[in-house]
């Protein structure tokens, strides 16, 4: 696949230092072969400052007792036996400064129990997940006397937790000693057992590849070097070499620890960077897409152009109403609502101007259907005298009568002659029920105002799918119980979308296919997603938060506050 051939940033090359890394050593052997004893004796080496001993489970419990070994010099790092506390104990040991200018050594006794614990965790979780699924489907749960199959995704989680321990140990600036049990098992050939026996390390299968040296203790004082990564020792790759007078101090010297670098010279692979690349590309594409949508084009609708189209439709000699409706069908109500226009009716959107123009056309059509007598009566705006009334005298009234007549004339202005228009009168909209004048397309386009109507759909954050309804929804009261419940459901939908690593728009898309959903439909959808979100929380090692979410009411107005510490902690961890 073709790609970019030009380097994207400035780079430099360097010469190799020739110095070894601080070694990670694996000491294996069957029970009672002296692994812990050799580790305690090795803590007295003059190549290291202090040894921090992390003992993990098991029935051995020799960390305190082996403090009596001659020359032993180490401290025990305590923990409560959980994975997170063991991980924090390793983190604490790695962060300790050198003692007397010499690097410290970490002893992990033993990794076999650690891997067994991680495997048991996933077995327990697999049973718990099977029981929960059986409850949701209202069927009988798994047999408590039979094992439950651990799915591959759970084994991958166990490997990730194991890899986090090794990742921290690789950050250590001194030597690391891992103890593990070794078993003698039947050798297999072509997936069939043979009569031969072989030795197998009880730990994660990729552990031998992660260490720099492997020493097997077959019995007390009987040591063999089965794998090493060093240039300070003349050994043949792939062969098992006897190691007489074995000790941790002798192993460190043969590995060239005296010339080791201050830190492990390695660049870790970062698979999570792929997700960051996708987020960056998505963030870059959104502004570009918005700029393309906001770029002026010849067919783009503007305020003066919309006013001209409306005026042309009003002047249509055959059917101006159909011409106005055609403008709506061509450009769409949503687009017309975002186009500001200015006319003698005032400033309004193009859609509102079309609405006023339709009312004007309808009023004019009604006038044309009236009889001449009715039109004359409306123009005069006066009542004909009844048969029993006499016409008033033609004599000029007195002063008081003149004032009363003047007041009467001011209260009832005649409509036969239109009054001259003033700028103030032209700016005011006509009274309700009267026909508005046609828009003035020659008016200048108003300057862009800082209001939501002037923002295009591409510039606005589209968290929710747009409603296909043509009319603008009525403004809802802030204290309306229905609006409060809807707001709480949208908050929970946002929390669900963040936990599923998607947007709120994509999360709620299934229920927006037919327009904006009702409160009941939104509530049923959010409630149906709870089971999946609870499973994601449990897979993320958040059982307490999952239980809190399981007991949350529907709707929960404080759902964002409950998840805020988790989201803030995840952001800080990145």
Coordinates of C-alpha atoms in Angstrom, one line a residue:
X1 CA 0.0 0.0 0.0
X2 CA 1.5 3.4 -1.0
X3 CA 2.3 5.8 1.8
X4 CA 4.3 8.8 2.8
X5 CA 8.1 8.6 2.1
X6 CA 9.2 11.9 3.6
X7 CA 10.0 11.8 7.3
X8 CA 7.4 13.6 9.3
X9 CA 9.7 15.0 12.0
X10 CA 13.4 15.6 12.5
X11 CA 15.3 12.5 13.6
X12 CA 18.8 11.6 14.8
X13 CA 20.7 8.4 14.9
X14 CA 23.2 7.4 17.6
X15 CA 26.0 4.8 18.2
X16 CA 25.3 1.9 20.6
X17 CA 26.6 2.3 24.2
X18 CA 27.7 -1.3 24.6
X19 CA 26.4 -1.3 28.2
X20 CA 24.0 -4.0 29.4
X21 CA 20.6 -3.3 30.9
X22 CA 19.9 -3.9 34.6
X23 CA 19.1 -7.6 34.5
X24 CA 15.9 -9.4 35.1
X25 CA 16.7 -12.9 36.4
X26 CA 14.4 -15.9 36.7
X27 CA 15.3 -18.5 39.4
X28 CA 13.1 -21.7 39.0
X29 CA 13.1 -25.1 40.6
X30 CA 10.8 -27.6 42.4
X31 CA 9.7 -27.2 46.0
X32 CA 12.5 -27.1 48.6
X33 CA 15.3 -26.6 46.1
X34 CA 16.6 -23.5 47.7
X35 CA 15.2 -20.6 45.6
X36 CA 14.2 -18.3 48.5
X37 CA 17.4 -19.2 50.3
X38 CA 19.6 -18.1 47.4
X39 CA 17.6 -14.9 47.0
X40 CA 18.1 -14.0 50.7
X41 CA 21.8 -14.8 50.5
X42 CA 22.1 -12.7 47.3
X43 CA 20.7 -9.6 49.1
X44 CA 24.0 -9.3 50.8
X45 CA 25.9 -8.6 47.6
X46 CA 28.1 -5.5 47.7
X47 CA 26.9 -4.6 44.1
X48 CA 23.4 -3.5 45.4
X49 CA 22.3 -1.0 47.9
X50 CA 19.1 -2.5 49.4
X51 CA 16.8 -5.4 48.5
X52 CA 13.0 -5.0 48.7
X53 CA 11.3 -8.4 49.1
X54 CA 7.6 -8.8 47.8
X55 CA 6.2 -12.1 49.0
X56 CA 3.0 -13.2 47.2
X57 CA 0.7 -15.8 48.8
X58 CA 1.5 -19.4 48.9
X59 CA 2.1 -21.6 52.0
X60 CA 5.8 -21.0 52.2
X61 CA 6.0 -17.7 54.2
X62 CA 9.8 -17.7 54.3
X63 CA 10.5 -14.0 53.9
X64 CA 10.7 -13.3 57.7
X65 CA 12.5 -16.6 58.5
X66 CA 15.2 -16.2 55.9
X67 CA 16.3 -13.0 57.4
X68 CA 18.6 -15.1 59.6
X69 CA 20.6 -16.2 56.5
X70 CA 24.2 -15.0 56.9
X71 CA 24.7 -11.7 55.1
X72 CA 21.0 -11.3 54.3
X73 CA 20.1 -7.6 54.0
X74 CA 16.6 -6.9 52.7
X75 CA 13.3 -5.3 53.7
X76 CA 9.8 -6.8 53.2
X77 CA 7.2 -4.7 51.3
X78 CA 3.8 -5.5 52.8
X79 CA 0.5 -5.7 50.9
X80 CA -3.1 -7.0 51.4
X81 CA -2.9 -9.8 48.8
X82 CA -5.1 -8.1 46.1
X83 CA -3.8 -7.4 42.6
X84 CA -4.0 -3.7 42.9
X85 CA -2.1 -3.6 46.2
X86 CA 0.6 -5.9 44.9
X87 CA 0.9 -3.7 41.8
X88 CA 1.2 -0.7 44.1
X89 CA 3.9 -2.5 46.2
X90 CA 5.9 -3.1 43.0
X91 CA 5.4 0.6 42.1
X92 CA 6.6 1.7 45.5
X93 CA 9.8 -0.6 45.3
X94 CA 10.6 0.7 41.8
X95 CA 10.4 4.3 43.0
X96 CA 12.8 3.9 45.9
X97 CA 16.1 5.9 45.5
X98 CA 19.5 4.1 45.5
X99 CA 21.1 3.4 48.8
X100 CA 24.7 4.4 49.3
X101 CA 24.9 5.3 45.6
X102 CA 24.2 1.7 44.6
X103 CA 21.0 0.4 42.8
X104 CA 18.4 -1.6 44.7
X105 CA 17.3 -5.1 43.9
X106 CA 13.6 -6.3 43.9
X107 CA 12.7 -9.9 44.8
X108 CA 9.3 -11.2 43.7
X109 CA 8.5 -14.4 45.5
X110 CA 6.9 -15.9 43.7
X111 CA 5.4 -15.3 40.3
X112 CA 3.8 -18.8 40.1
X113 CA 1.4 -17.8 42.8
X114 CA 0.8 -14.4 41.1
X115 CA -0.2 -16.1 37.8
X116 CA -2.4 -18.6 39.7
X117 CA -4.2 -15.7 41.4
X118 CA -4.8 -13.9 38.1
X119 CA -6.2 -17.1 36.6
X120 CA -8.5 -17.7 39.6
X121 CA -9.7 -14.1 39.3
X122 CA -10.9 -14.7 35.8
X123 CA -12.4 -18.1 36.7
X124 CA -14.5 -16.4 39.5
X125 CA -15.5 -13.6 37.1
X126 CA -16.5 -16.1 34.4
X127 CA -18.8 -17.9 36.9
X128 CA -20.2 -14.6 38.2
X129 CA -20.9 -13.5 34.6
X130 CA -22.6 -16.8 33.8
X131 CA -24.8 -16.6 36.8
X132 CA -25.8 -13.0 36.0
X133 CA -26.6 -13.9 32.4
X134 CA -28.7 -16.8 33.6
X135 CA -30.7 -14.4 35.9
X136 CA -31.3 -12.0 33.1
X137 CA -32.5 -14.8 30.8
X138 CA -34.5 -16.4 33.7
X139 CA -32.9 -19.8 33.4
X140 CA -31.0 -22.1 35.7
X141 CA -27.4 -21.0 36.5
X142 CA -24.2 -23.0 36.0
X143 CA -23.6 -26.1 38.1
X144 CA -21.6 -25.1 41.2
X145 CA -19.7 -28.5 41.1
X146 CA -18.5 -28.1 37.5
X147 CA -16.0 -25.6 36.2
X148 CA -17.1 -22.7 34.0
X149 CA -15.4 -22.0 30.7
X150 CA -13.2 -18.9 30.8
X151 CA -13.7 -17.0 27.6
X152 CA -10.7 -15.8 25.6
X153 CA -11.4 -12.1 26.5
X154 CA -11.0 -13.0 30.2
X155 CA -7.6 -14.7 29.5
X156 CA -6.5 -11.6 27.6
X157 CA -7.5 -9.5 30.6
X158 CA -5.3 -11.7 32.9
X159 CA -2.4 -11.4 30.5
X160 CA -2.8 -7.6 30.5
X161 CA -2.7 -7.5 34.3
X162 CA 0.4 -9.8 34.3
X163 CA 2.0 -7.5 31.7
X164 CA 1.5 -4.5 33.8
X165 CA 3.6 -6.0 36.6
X166 CA 6.4 -6.8 34.1
X167 CA 6.1 -3.3 32.6
X168 CA 6.7 -1.7 36.1
X169 CA 9.7 -4.0 36.7
X170 CA 11.3 -3.0 33.4
X171 CA 11.2 0.6 34.8
X172 CA 13.5 -0.5 37.7
X173 CA 17.0 0.9 37.6
X174 CA 18.5 -2.1 39.4
X175 CA 18.4 -5.9 39.1
X176 CA 15.1 -7.9 39.5
X177 CA 14.9 -11.5 40.8
X178 CA 11.8 -13.5 40.0
X179 CA 11.2 -16.8 41.7
X180 CA 9.0 -19.5 40.2
X181 CA 8.1 -23.1 40.7
X182 CA 9.1 -25.8 38.2
X183 CA 7.4 -29.1 37.7
X184 CA 8.5 -32.3 36.0
X185 CA 5.8 -33.3 33.5
X186 CA 5.3 -35.7 30.6
X187 CA 6.8 -34.6 27.3
X188 CA 4.4 -34.4 24.4
X189 CA 5.2 -34.9 20.7
X190 CA 2.7 -34.0 18.0
X191 CA 0.1 -33.5 20.7
X192 CA 0.7 -37.0 22.0
X193 CA 2.3 -38.0 25.3
X194 CA 5.6 -39.8 25.3
X195 CA 7.7 -41.7 27.9
X196 CA 10.1 -38.8 28.3
X197 CA 9.9 -36.2 31.0
X198 CA 10.5 -32.5 30.8
X199 CA 10.6 -29.5 33.1
X200 CA 7.9 -26.8 32.9
X201 CA 7.9 -23.4 34.5
X202 CA 4.5 -22.7 36.3
X203 CA 3.9 -19.1 35.2
X204 CA 2.7 -17.2 32.2
X205 CA 4.1 -18.9 29.1
X206 CA 5.9 -15.8 27.8
X207 CA 7.9 -15.2 31.0
X208 CA 11.2 -16.9 29.8
X209 CA 11.3 -14.4 26.8
X210 CA 10.9 -11.4 29.1
X211 CA 13.9 -12.1 31.4
X212 CA 17.7 -11.8 30.7
X213 CA 18.8 -15.0 32.5
X214 CA 17.2 -18.3 33.6
X215 CA 18.8 -20.5 36.2
X216 CA 17.3 -23.9 37.2
X217 CA 17.9 -25.4 40.7
X218 CA 17.4 -29.1 40.4
X219 CA 18.4 -29.7 44.0
X220 CA 20.4 -27.9 46.8
X221 CA 23.6 -26.7 45.3
X222 CA 22.8 -28.1 41.8
X223 CA 22.3 -25.1 39.4
X224 CA 22.1 -25.0 35.6
X225 CA 22.0 -22.0 33.3
X226 CA 19.3 -22.7 30.6
X227 CA 19.1 -19.3 29.0
X228 CA 21.0 -16.0 29.1
X229 CA 21.4 -12.7 27.2
X230 CA 25.0 -11.6 27.8
X231 CA 28.4 -10.9 26.1
X232 CA 30.3 -11.1 29.4
X233 CA 30.0 -14.9 29.6
X234 CA 31.2 -17.5 27.1
X235 CA 28.1 -19.7 26.7
X236 CA 26.6 -21.5 23.8
X237 CA 23.0 -20.5 22.9
X238 CA 20.4 -23.2 23.3
X239 CA 22.5 -25.4 25.6
X240 CA 22.1 -26.1 29.3
X241 CA 25.3 -25.2 31.1
X242 CA 26.2 -26.3 34.6
X243 CA 26.7 -23.4 37.1
X244 CA 29.0 -24.6 39.9
X245 CA 29.1 -22.5 43.1
X246 CA 26.0 -20.6 42.0
X247 CA 25.0 -17.4 43.8
X248 CA 23.1 -14.3 42.9
X249 CA 26.3 -12.2 43.3
X250 CA 28.2 -14.5 40.9
X251 CA 25.3 -14.3 38.4
X252 CA 25.2 -10.5 38.5
X253 CA 29.0 -10.3 37.9
X254 CA 28.8 -12.7 34.9
X255 CA 26.0 -10.7 33.5
X256 CA 28.2 -7.5 33.6
X257 CA 26.0 -5.7 36.1
X258 CA 29.0 -3.6 37.2
X259 CA 28.9 -1.9 33.8
X260 CA 25.1 -1.8 33.5
X261 CA 23.3 1.3 32.3
X262 CA 21.4 3.4 34.8
X263 CA 18.1 2.4 33.3
X264 CA 16.8 -0.2 30.8
X265 CA 17.5 1.1 27.3
X266 CA 14.4 0.0 25.5
X267 CA 11.4 1.6 23.8
X268 CA 8.2 0.0 24.8
X269 CA 5.5 -0.7 22.2
X270 CA 2.5 1.5 22.6
X271 CA -0.6 -0.1 21.0
X272 CA -2.9 2.4 22.7
X273 CA -1.3 5.1 20.5
X274 CA -3.4 3.8 17.6
X275 CA -6.6 5.0 19.4
X276 CA -4.9 8.4 19.9
X277 CA -4.2 8.6 16.2
X278 CA -7.8 7.8 15.4
X279 CA -9.0 10.5 17.8
X280 CA -6.6 13.1 16.3
X281 CA -7.6 12.3 12.8
X282 CA -11.3 12.6 13.7
X283 CA -10.6 15.9 15.4
X284 CA -8.8 17.2 12.3
X285 CA -11.4 16.0 9.9
X286 CA -14.3 17.7 11.8
X287 CA -13.0 21.3 11.4
X288 CA -12.1 20.6 7.7
X289 CA -15.6 19.2 7.1
X290 CA -17.0 22.3 8.8
X291 CA -14.9 24.7 6.8
X292 CA -16.0 23.0 3.6
X293 CA -19.6 23.3 4.6
X294 CA -19.1 27.0 5.6
X295 CA -17.2 27.9 2.4
X296 CA -19.3 30.3 0.2
X297 CA -20.6 28.8 -3.0
X298 CA -22.6 30.1 -5.9
X299 CA -25.6 28.1 -5.0
X300 CA -25.5 29.2 -1.3
X301 CA -28.6 31.0 -0.1
X302 CA -28.1 34.4 1.4
X303 CA -30.5 37.0 3.0
X304 CA -30.8 39.3 -0.1
X305 CA -31.2 36.2 -2.4
X306 CA -33.9 34.8 -0.2
X307 CA -35.8 38.1 -0.2
X308 CA -35.5 38.3 -4.0
X309 CA -36.9 34.8 -4.3
X310 CA -39.8 35.6 -2.0
X311 CA -40.6 38.9 -3.9
X312 CA -40.5 37.0 -7.2
X313 CA -42.9 34.4 -5.8
X314 CA -45.3 37.2 -4.6
X315 CA -45.3 38.7 -8.1
X316 CA -46.2 35.3 -9.7
X317 CA -49.3 36.1 -11.8
X318 CA -50.8 32.5 -11.6
X319 CA -50.3 31.1 -8.1
X320 CA -48.0 33.0 -5.7
X321 CA -48.9 30.7 -2.8
X322 CA -47.6 27.7 -4.7
X323 CA -44.4 29.6 -5.6
X324 CA -43.8 30.4 -1.9
X325 CA -44.3 26.8 -0.9
X326 CA -41.9 25.8 -3.7
X327 CA -39.1 27.9 -2.1
X328 CA -39.6 25.9 1.1
X329 CA -39.5 22.6 -0.7
X330 CA -36.3 23.6 -2.6
X331 CA -34.3 25.0 0.3
X332 CA -35.8 23.3 3.3
X333 CA -37.3 24.8 6.4
X334 CA -34.2 24.2 8.5
X335 CA -32.0 26.1 6.1
X336 CA -34.5 28.9 5.7
X337 CA -34.7 29.4 9.5
X338 CA -31.0 30.1 9.5
X339 CA -31.1 32.7 6.8
X340 CA -31.6 36.3 8.3
X341 CA -33.6 38.7 6.1
X342 CA -34.5 42.4 6.6
X343 CA -37.6 44.1 5.1
X344 CA -40.2 46.6 6.0
X345 CA -41.7 44.0 8.3
X346 CA -38.5 43.9 10.4
X347 CA -35.7 41.5 10.8
X348 CA -36.7 37.8 10.7
X349 CA -35.6 34.5 9.2
X350 CA -36.5 33.7 5.6
X351 CA -38.9 31.0 6.8
X352 CA -40.8 33.5 8.9
X353 CA -40.9 35.9 6.0
X354 CA -42.4 33.3 3.8
X355 CA -45.1 32.6 6.5
X356 CA -46.0 36.3 6.6
X357 CA -46.0 36.5 2.8
X358 CA -48.4 33.5 2.6
X359 CA -50.7 35.3 5.0
X360 CA -50.5 38.4 2.8
X361 CA -51.4 36.3 -0.3
X362 CA -54.3 34.7 1.5
X363 CA -55.7 38.1 2.7
X364 CA -55.5 39.5 -0.8
X365 CA -57.3 36.5 -2.2
X366 CA -60.1 36.9 0.3
X367 CA -60.4 40.6 -0.7
X368 CA -60.8 39.7 -4.3
X369 CA -63.6 37.2 -3.5
X370 CA -65.6 39.9 -1.7
X371 CA -68.4 41.9 -3.4
X372 CA -67.9 45.6 -4.3
X373 CA -70.4 46.7 -1.6
X374 CA -68.6 44.8 1.1
X375 CA -65.2 46.3 0.0
X376 CA -66.7 49.8 0.0
X377 CA -68.2 49.2 3.5
X378 CA -64.8 48.1 4.8
X379 CA -63.0 51.1 3.2
X380 CA -65.5 53.6 4.7
X381 CA -65.4 52.0 8.1
X382 CA -68.7 53.8 9.1
X383 CA -72.1 52.6 10.0
X384 CA -75.2 53.7 7.9
X385 CA -77.9 55.4 10.0
X386 CA -81.0 53.4 10.8
X387 CA -84.4 54.3 9.4
X388 CA -85.6 55.7 12.7
X389 CA -82.7 58.1 13.2
X390 CA -82.7 61.7 11.9
X391 CA -79.7 63.3 10.3
X392 CA -77.9 65.8 12.4
X393 CA -78.3 69.5 12.0
X394 CA -76.0 71.3 9.6
X395 CA -75.5 74.2 12.0
X396 CA -72.0 74.7 13.3
X397 CA -71.5 73.2 16.7
X398 CA -70.6 75.2 19.7
X399 CA -67.2 75.2 21.4
X400 CA -68.0 72.3 23.7
X401 CA -69.6 70.4 20.9
X402 CA -66.5 71.1 18.7
X403 CA -64.2 69.5 21.4
X404 CA -66.5 66.5 21.6
X405 CA -66.6 66.1 17.9
X406 CA -62.8 66.5 17.7
X407 CA -62.4 63.7 20.3
X408 CA -64.8 61.5 18.4
X409 CA -62.9 62.0 15.2
X410 CA -59.6 61.2 16.9
X411 CA -61.0 58.0 18.4
X412 CA -62.4 56.8 15.1
X413 CA -60.0 57.7 12.3
X414 CA -61.4 57.3 8.8
X415 CA -59.7 54.7 6.6
X416 CA -60.7 56.1 3.2
X417 CA -57.5 58.1 2.9
X418 CA -54.3 56.4 4.1
X419 CA -52.2 58.5 6.4
X420 CA -48.7 59.3 5.2
X421 CA -46.2 56.7 6.3
X422 CA -43.3 57.7 8.6
X423 CA -40.1 55.8 9.3
X424 CA -41.3 54.8 12.7
X425 CA -44.6 53.4 11.3
X426 CA -42.7 51.4 8.6
X427 CA -40.5 49.7 11.2
X428 CA -43.4 48.5 13.3
X429 CA -45.0 45.2 12.2
X430 CA -48.7 45.3 11.2
X431 CA -51.4 44.5 13.6
X432 CA -52.6 40.9 13.9
X433 CA -55.1 40.0 11.2
X434 CA -54.1 42.6 8.7
X435 CA -52.2 41.9 5.6
X436 CA -48.5 42.6 5.8
X437 CA -46.8 44.4 3.0
X438 CA -44.5 42.4 0.7
X439 CA -40.8 42.2 1.7
X440 CA -38.3 44.7 0.4
X441 CA -35.5 42.7 -1.4
X442 CA -33.5 45.9 -1.8
X443 CA -32.7 46.1 1.9
X444 CA -29.1 45.5 2.8
X445 CA -28.2 42.2 4.4
X446 CA -27.9 42.7 8.2
X447 CA -24.5 42.2 9.7
X448 CA -23.9 38.8 11.4
X449 CA -25.1 38.9 15.0
X450 CA -23.7 36.8 17.8
X451 CA -26.8 34.6 18.2
X452 CA -27.4 30.9 17.8
X453 CA -29.5 31.5 14.6
X454 CA -26.5 32.8 12.7
X455 CA -24.5 29.6 13.4
X456 CA -24.7 27.0 10.7
X457 CA -25.5 23.4 11.4
X458 CA -22.0 22.4 10.5
X459 CA -20.6 24.8 13.2
X460 CA -22.9 23.6 15.9
X461 CA -22.0 20.5 18.0
X462 CA -24.4 17.9 16.8
X463 CA -24.5 15.6 19.8
X464 CA -28.0 14.5 19.1
X465 CA -29.6 13.6 15.7
X466 CA -31.6 16.6 14.3
X467 CA -35.3 16.4 14.6
X468 CA -37.1 16.1 11.3
X469 CA -40.1 18.1 12.4
X470 CA -40.7 21.3 10.5
X471 CA -42.1 23.4 13.4
X472 CA -39.8 24.7 16.1
X473 CA -40.6 22.9 19.4
X474 CA -42.1 25.1 22.1
X475 CA -39.8 26.4 24.7
X476 CA -40.0 24.2 27.8
X477 CA -40.2 25.4 31.3
X478 CA -37.0 24.7 33.4
X479 CA -39.1 23.4 36.3
X480 CA -41.3 21.2 34.2
X481 CA -41.1 17.6 35.7
X482 CA -41.2 16.1 32.2
X483 CA -38.2 18.3 31.1
X484 CA -36.3 17.4 34.3
X485 CA -36.8 13.7 33.7
X486 CA -35.8 14.1 30.0
X487 CA -32.6 16.0 31.1
X488 CA -31.8 13.2 33.6
X489 CA -32.2 10.6 30.9
X490 CA -29.9 12.5 28.5
X491 CA -27.3 12.8 31.2
X492 CA -27.4 9.0 31.7
X493 CA -27.2 8.5 27.9
X494 CA -24.1 10.7 27.8
X495 CA -22.5 8.6 30.6
X496 CA -23.4 5.4 28.7
X497 CA -21.8 6.8 25.5
X498 CA -18.6 7.7 27.2
X499 CA -18.3 4.2 28.7
X500 CA -18.9 2.6 25.3
X501 CA -16.3 5.0 23.7
X502 CA -18.8 6.5 21.3
X503 CA -20.7 9.8 20.8
X504 CA -24.1 10.6 22.2
X505 CA -25.3 11.1 18.6
X506 CA -24.3 7.5 17.6
X507 CA -25.5 6.1 20.9
X508 CA -29.1 7.5 20.5
X509 CA -29.3 7.1 16.7
X510 CA -31.5 4.0 16.8
X511 CA -34.4 5.9 18.5
X512 CA -34.0 9.0 16.4
X513 CA -34.8 7.3 13.1
X514 CA -38.5 8.5 13.2
X515 CA -37.8 11.9 14.7
X516 CA -37.3 13.1 18.3
X517 CA -38.5 10.2 20.6
X518 CA -40.9 10.6 23.4
X519 CA -40.1 10.4 27.1
X520 CA -41.2 6.8 27.4
X521 CA -39.2 5.7 24.3
X522 CA -36.1 7.4 25.6
X523 CA -36.5 5.9 29.1
X524 CA -36.9 2.4 27.7
X525 CA -33.8 2.7 25.5
X526 CA -31.6 4.1 28.3
X527 CA -32.8 1.4 30.7
X528 CA -32.1 -1.4 28.1
X529 CA -28.5 -0.2 27.8
X530 CA -27.8 -0.5 31.5
X531 CA -27.0 -4.2 31.4
X532 CA -24.3 -3.7 28.8
X533 CA -22.8 -0.7 30.6
X534 CA -22.7 -2.6 33.9
X535 CA -20.8 -5.4 32.2
X536 CA -18.3 -2.9 30.8
X537 CA -17.8 -1.4 34.3
X538 CA -17.2 -4.9 35.7
X539 CA -14.7 -5.7 33.0
X540 CA -12.9 -2.4 33.8
X541 CA -12.5 -3.7 37.4
X542 CA -15.1 -1.3 38.8
X543 CA -17.5 -3.6 40.7
X544 CA -18.4 -0.9 43.2
X545 CA -19.4 1.6 40.6
X546 CA -21.2 -1.1 38.6
X547 CA -23.2 -1.9 41.8
X548 CA -24.0 1.8 42.3
X549 CA -25.2 2.1 38.7
X550 CA -27.3 -1.1 39.1
X551 CA -29.2 0.4 42.0
X552 CA -29.6 3.9 40.4
X553 CA -33.2 5.1 39.9
X554 CA -34.7 5.8 36.6
X555 CA -34.1 8.6 35.9
X556 CA -31.1 9.5 38.1
X557 CA -30.6 13.3 38.1
X558 CA -27.2 12.9 39.8
X559 CA -25.7 10.3 37.5
X560 CA -23.0 12.6 36.2
X561 CA -21.8 13.4 39.7
X562 CA -21.5 9.6 40.5
X563 CA -19.4 9.0 37.4
X564 CA -17.3 12.2 37.6
X565 CA -14.5 10.7 39.8
X566 CA -14.2 7.7 37.4
X567 CA -14.0 9.8 34.3
X568 CA -11.6 12.3 35.9
X569 CA -9.3 9.4 37.1
X570 CA -9.3 7.9 33.6
X571 CA -8.4 11.2 32.0
X572 CA -5.6 11.7 34.6
X573 CA -4.3 8.2 33.9
X574 CA -3.9 9.0 30.2

